[in-house]
Every structure is written in C-alpha cells, then in structure tokens.
C-alpha cells in the first residue's frame, strides 16, 4: 500500500526530515521525505496498512517540540505516486513546488544544552561560538530562500569538513541534516580587532585565547560583538564610566534604559527578583529581554536604568555568549544594540567598524553574513486574574517569522500593511494568517524606511507572494509610512487604504483575542499619539467596533497644549497649558514657586514669553487642531512633571514610565481613592473629565500631601474610570468583549486595575487582552490587515 502525506506549518528547520526518516526506518517503510518550496513537507511511503497507520499516528502525536501542523493531509492507496521501485527510505532532494497554503520556517533558536556541553569537551567544538545542531541555531537571520537547505542559507559559503559531513549524513546523529552545523575546521570564525582596525587576535589565535574578550570587558573596556542577528555593544555593569560613555555616544537615547545579559537565574538574583516563572520565560526559545524588578541587593550602575524600579534582563542565547560568560566577573554585562539612535542595528563588518570606532575599544567580529538583521524581543510579565503572563513589548528575534492566525477560515485577499511611524513593523496578510516583520524602529530616517522595505520584500519572497491586492497604512498624512504606501500603491496599480490609528489598535486586539469578525468589541486605546478622524490628536479613546467599522464612544477630555511635538519633549508645557485654564499667569508663577521641585520652570529663560504666548493662544482659541489632544500619555506626562518625577522627555514614554516607578516606591497603591466624573458631550460621546483629576492632584500637592500616594492614586483613578465607562458602554450596546490596547497597557498598575474592574463586573463580560503581539504600535500593521481585507471582500 502507498500513502502520500502533505504537511504545512512549522516543519522545516527543526529537524523534521531526520525525525520522519528515523520513524520510517523504525517501521520498515520505504519511500522518501522532502522539503517543499512553500516550507511544507511531502512524504511518500510504501508499507502495510498497519505500518502506515502506526507511522501516521506517531508523526501526529510524537512530533518534535517545535513542530506545528496547520494542515495535515494523508491519502492512502495513492495511485499517482511515482513509485520508482522504492527499495529504502531516504531524504530526497528538495523541490521548489509550492501549494496554496504556505508554511513557514521557525525563528532563530538559542543554542541548546547539548551543544553547550560539547563546547566544553569536544575537541572540534571546544569554545566554538557557532556550535549548533538540528535543535538549535539561527534560522530566519541566515535563510536566503526556501526550501530550507544549506545551499539556501548563508552557510553555503562554508563547505562542511569531512567530520561534519559524516555527522550531517548519519541518521543516528543529532546533526543529521542540520543545516547550520559546522566546527572550528570548516565554519565561521571570530577575530578581535582594536578600534583602529588593528588585528589583536586572528581566528586561529582566538581559538587558543578565547577568554581575552572577557578579560578586556572585566578591565572596563567596551566591545562591539557581532552576534546572530546584529551587533551588541557590551561593557561592565558595576562600573559607571563605560555606561556613561555609551549613553553619551547614543545621544538621542537620553536616559533610556539599557538591557543587561546575565548568565542564569542565580547571577540575576544578585541584582533583581527572578522567580521560577520569570526564569522560565527567560529560558524559552525566544530568549527575550524580560523586565525584572530590582531587588534590595541591586548594586549595578544606576545609569543602566535610571530612576526605574525594573531592569531588562536576557540570558545567553548564542555560543559567543556562552564563551564570554565563562570568565566574566560582573553578575551581568550591558548588552545594548550596536547602532546610533534611530538607525537599524549594524550587521556588516565594515559598517560596524566605521560607525562604532569612536565608542568601542574593540571589535569581536565574525565572517558569517547576517542576511536578516533582527533585534532582541522584549517582554514584561503582567498580573491578570491572579495569574502572570507575558506582555510583548517588542516582537522580534525568537518570534519572527511565526504568523498570527485570524479567526476566520475562508481565504482572504493578500495585502501588505505598513503600520505606524514609531515601533514600526510591516505585515503581510496571506489567507487567514498574518506574517509580521521583525522590529524596524522609528521611520524618521531613510535607513529605517529601507529596512522596512527590504524586510517586507524578504518576507514576500519566503511566502511566495507575487500579487498584492491592497496596501494599508495609518491615517496620519505626514507619516513616512503614508508616503511609502502611496508610492507602492501607485507603482503596483492598487489602492492605498488608510485607517485611524486607534481603530487599528482595536482590530489588533480583536485579532489577538480570536474574536469573530462579526462580533463587536469595546477597546480602551490608551497611548501617546494617534491622528484622529477630526484632525485632533487622540490617545485616550474608548472605541466600539469590529473589522468593518468603529465608533468613538468615549474619550478623555481634550486638552489644548500649544507647541505640538515640542510639548511632548517638554511636558511642562502641558502643565502650564492646563494651569492657564484655571488661573492667571501670576497665580501660576506664585503656585509653582511654592513647590521646590517645580521652581526650575519659572527659572527657564523663555518662561515669561512662553506663558504669555500660550495664554494668548488659549484665550483667542487660536490653536491648531493637532495641538488639541485627548492623549492619556500626555495626561500622565503632566502628572509626572507636576509631582516632580521628570523635567524633560529624553526617550519615548519616559515621564509616564518613571511615574509608574515613582508610584511604587511607598507601596501606597490602594490607600487613596479618587473619583473622575464623566459626562456626555455634544457629539454623543462620553468625556472623562481629566481636568477634574488634574485640579484635585494640584490642590492636594499645595496641601503637601504625599506625592507617592498621589501618583499611585492617579494611576488607579484613571484605570478605574476608564473601565467603568467601558462597562457602561458595553451594557448599553449589548457587547461582552472588553479590552485594552496601546502603550499605556505596559503600566502594570493601570493594566491590572482596568482588568480587575472588568472581571469584578461579572461573567457577562469577557476581558480580552494581548497575548501574541505587542500592545503598543508594534501591533498596528497587524490590526490593519483584517481592516483592509474586509474592505476588499
């Protein structure tokens, strides 16, 4: 009897063919297994019905850990098979043939424990940084095309030595058909150079003196380390000087926190709380940066994550990290991305040396090409319904190119979406799945725009996408992604669709929660900036809708803040704008000067001119529409300044992020209850009166009430009121799905209080939340996909 089996899903790049081969041999079946050009696998076998049924059962129930089947078809008594007088079972040559439903390769995988062990005793792999096997090593960052075979990866430049070839062709070896396998004798090599380009260690010398980079780091040197998906800048964590030097060089980064890499849970616990659950997430195949709370023993430099209660930690995931940490004295190393601010992470040796020579002392570079640059992913554990689960801040290495599945099963048009301007991610909608690119960054530079374009092009190639039926983007007329979308649409003769920013958030939340296309959801979309349909800047919205349409049913009270983008970088402008709505300039000056932590505002050189100009604009209502905002982010910024937490915004979200850390200091979260009134406006939407809360906090500050208490009460009041209004609207319209999206979700206190109120309201409401994709703008392109597909249906 003959049988053909076609499998789609994650079945290439995970040792699936060796698994099938050994299983077929075990059951004495004849035939072959091969990779297809759509990243799927085809199996043809000959044997008895019992043998074949047992074989199929084991493939389905005992598959490799990373295998995922999205389509599994088996046809018994298959007559059209090219029998070829099967006399054995073999791994056949891959075919470029593609089916209607594409599969996908897995993301880059961390080095496995077996390979780490071999780095300690195998003569061919002792301290060899590129040690890998069928279960580990890079995938997405090295593959050039499908099907996944060594000639279609950058490893094609490194022919296997006789020993590696013997392992590669041995069915009983775990490197059987492991495409990235290699050793000191045939694989990529590292060299150490100084910042003037002089060779310090050749590849042969590095093999013998592999511990020198660790020694240099222990001495306080800064080293650029080329890794799997890009370059890290590394230095000590117990010394201020190298960290301050990097921070100064990064410039626009300001006080944005650096991530650190620590060897394991035990070393991490020297400076941060790291529970078993947190260690579990740090050890997943994604190997993300995870935000951990600092503990009482924290002794790392204060300049790593200034004025924050947490620190981003990741565990080693590449062979070079294993080698480095053998001799590192500090409990962790700073591991920040090797690129100037707002530029893609560097991947080419000449560019690494050219751009980083002024900041690093040494370069640790290898000669393997990085075909796709990819940053580390970032997570944070949030409490939800008395359980903790990971909230994705940045979805990149370890996740990409795994797709997000849509709840509908019928085939939808193939589309490309370009997302937002910040935290840019592009997406391709194919059938009922969405494939997103790795994290791109801010589209404020030509380099990042080109990065987005090339990443989408590569994803299209891997998916075998030839025809695009529509392109989607943000509603903002001045976004670079809008310009790009218009250009691509015109070039391809298709329509460019634009969607309101927060509607895309609602859509992304519905996708993430698996909501049916026809079901409405209530989504509190809370962030810093989003161009509204009325020309004002939204960011504190409660929307009702589905993939077909939406309605703005509630929002925070709009604030007029003259200055536009400058007011975001200088949040004291927002405070002054609010105070001008309740008192005279003279009263403002007197009030501010009575508070020591705010006196710096009246000392500003342009203070008198600024407040005079703002008063005139507000009085005459001569304020551009884009200076009127309902942004929750701006409200949190104002509170942050008001309470003396921050002065300026040196990185995105800084005032609100630091406000959260400030509120946690005295553990006063539930000790003060504040109410925020709300009312229906002329447009029939509910307005949450944030000016009332601002006034109450300001009055309490004047009475010298505890600032930590006020910060915690502010977060709680906002979350509670937004949840209360969301429930009110859900009741009115008979909607049960209620959730939250936007960057404010990353505030643990606001997130937890919002969902606590939804759950407490009863089982008639279904709390929906982000699980697989970011809450911030990294989800926008994903949310745009079903919106444009619905338009095209």
Short mmCIF file of C-alpha atoms in Angstrom, two decimals, residues 243 246-248 250-259 289 302-308 310-312 334 336-337 339-343 375 378 393-394 422-423 439 441-442 648-655 657-658:
data_model
loop_
_atom_site.label_atom_id
_atom_site.label_comp_id
_atom_site.label_asym_id
_atom_site.label_seq_id
_atom_site.Cartn_x
_atom_site.Cartn_y
_atom_site.Cartn_z
CA UNK A 243 28.00 53.04 30.58
CA UNK A 246 27.88 54.67 25.65
CA UNK A 247 24.97 56.80 26.82
CA UNK A 248 26.74 59.97 25.73
CA UNK A 250 23.93 57.30 21.80
CA UNK A 251 22.88 60.94 22.17
CA UNK A 252 19.14 60.97 21.47
CA UNK A 253 18.70 57.98 23.79
CA UNK A 254 18.87 60.21 26.88
CA UNK A 255 18.13 58.13 29.99
CA UNK A 256 16.50 55.26 28.09
CA UNK A 257 17.40 52.06 29.97
CA UNK A 258 19.96 49.56 28.72
CA UNK A 259 19.37 45.82 28.75
CA UNK A 289 14.71 40.62 27.28
CA UNK A 302 22.45 53.44 38.50
CA UNK A 303 22.98 54.64 34.93
CA UNK A 304 21.71 51.37 33.42
CA UNK A 305 18.02 52.08 34.10
CA UNK A 306 17.93 55.49 35.80
CA UNK A 307 15.06 56.14 38.22
CA UNK A 308 13.24 52.93 37.29
CA UNK A 310 12.96 47.46 36.92
CA UNK A 311 15.72 46.37 34.58
CA UNK A 312 15.68 44.48 31.29
CA UNK A 334 25.35 45.65 29.42
CA UNK A 336 22.68 47.27 24.05
CA UNK A 337 22.04 47.36 20.34
CA UNK A 339 23.66 51.26 16.30
CA UNK A 340 23.28 55.02 16.59
CA UNK A 341 19.80 56.05 17.75
CA UNK A 342 17.01 55.66 15.17
CA UNK A 343 19.16 53.65 12.77
CA UNK A 375 16.74 42.79 17.38
CA UNK A 378 11.23 42.41 24.90
CA UNK A 393 6.74 44.98 24.19
CA UNK A 394 8.84 44.18 21.12
CA UNK A 422 7.14 54.59 15.68
CA UNK A 423 7.91 50.99 16.67
CA UNK A 439 11.01 45.20 14.80
CA UNK A 441 12.10 51.12 14.72
CA UNK A 442 11.20 54.75 14.09
CA UNK A 648 12.03 66.56 30.07
CA UNK A 649 11.28 63.56 27.90
CA UNK A 650 14.60 62.12 26.70
CA UNK A 651 13.05 58.92 25.29
CA UNK A 652 9.58 57.83 24.27
CA UNK A 653 7.20 57.41 27.19
CA UNK A 654 9.80 58.44 29.77
CA UNK A 655 7.61 60.66 32.01
CA UNK A 657 7.31 55.17 32.69
CA UNK A 658 9.08 56.97 35.53
#
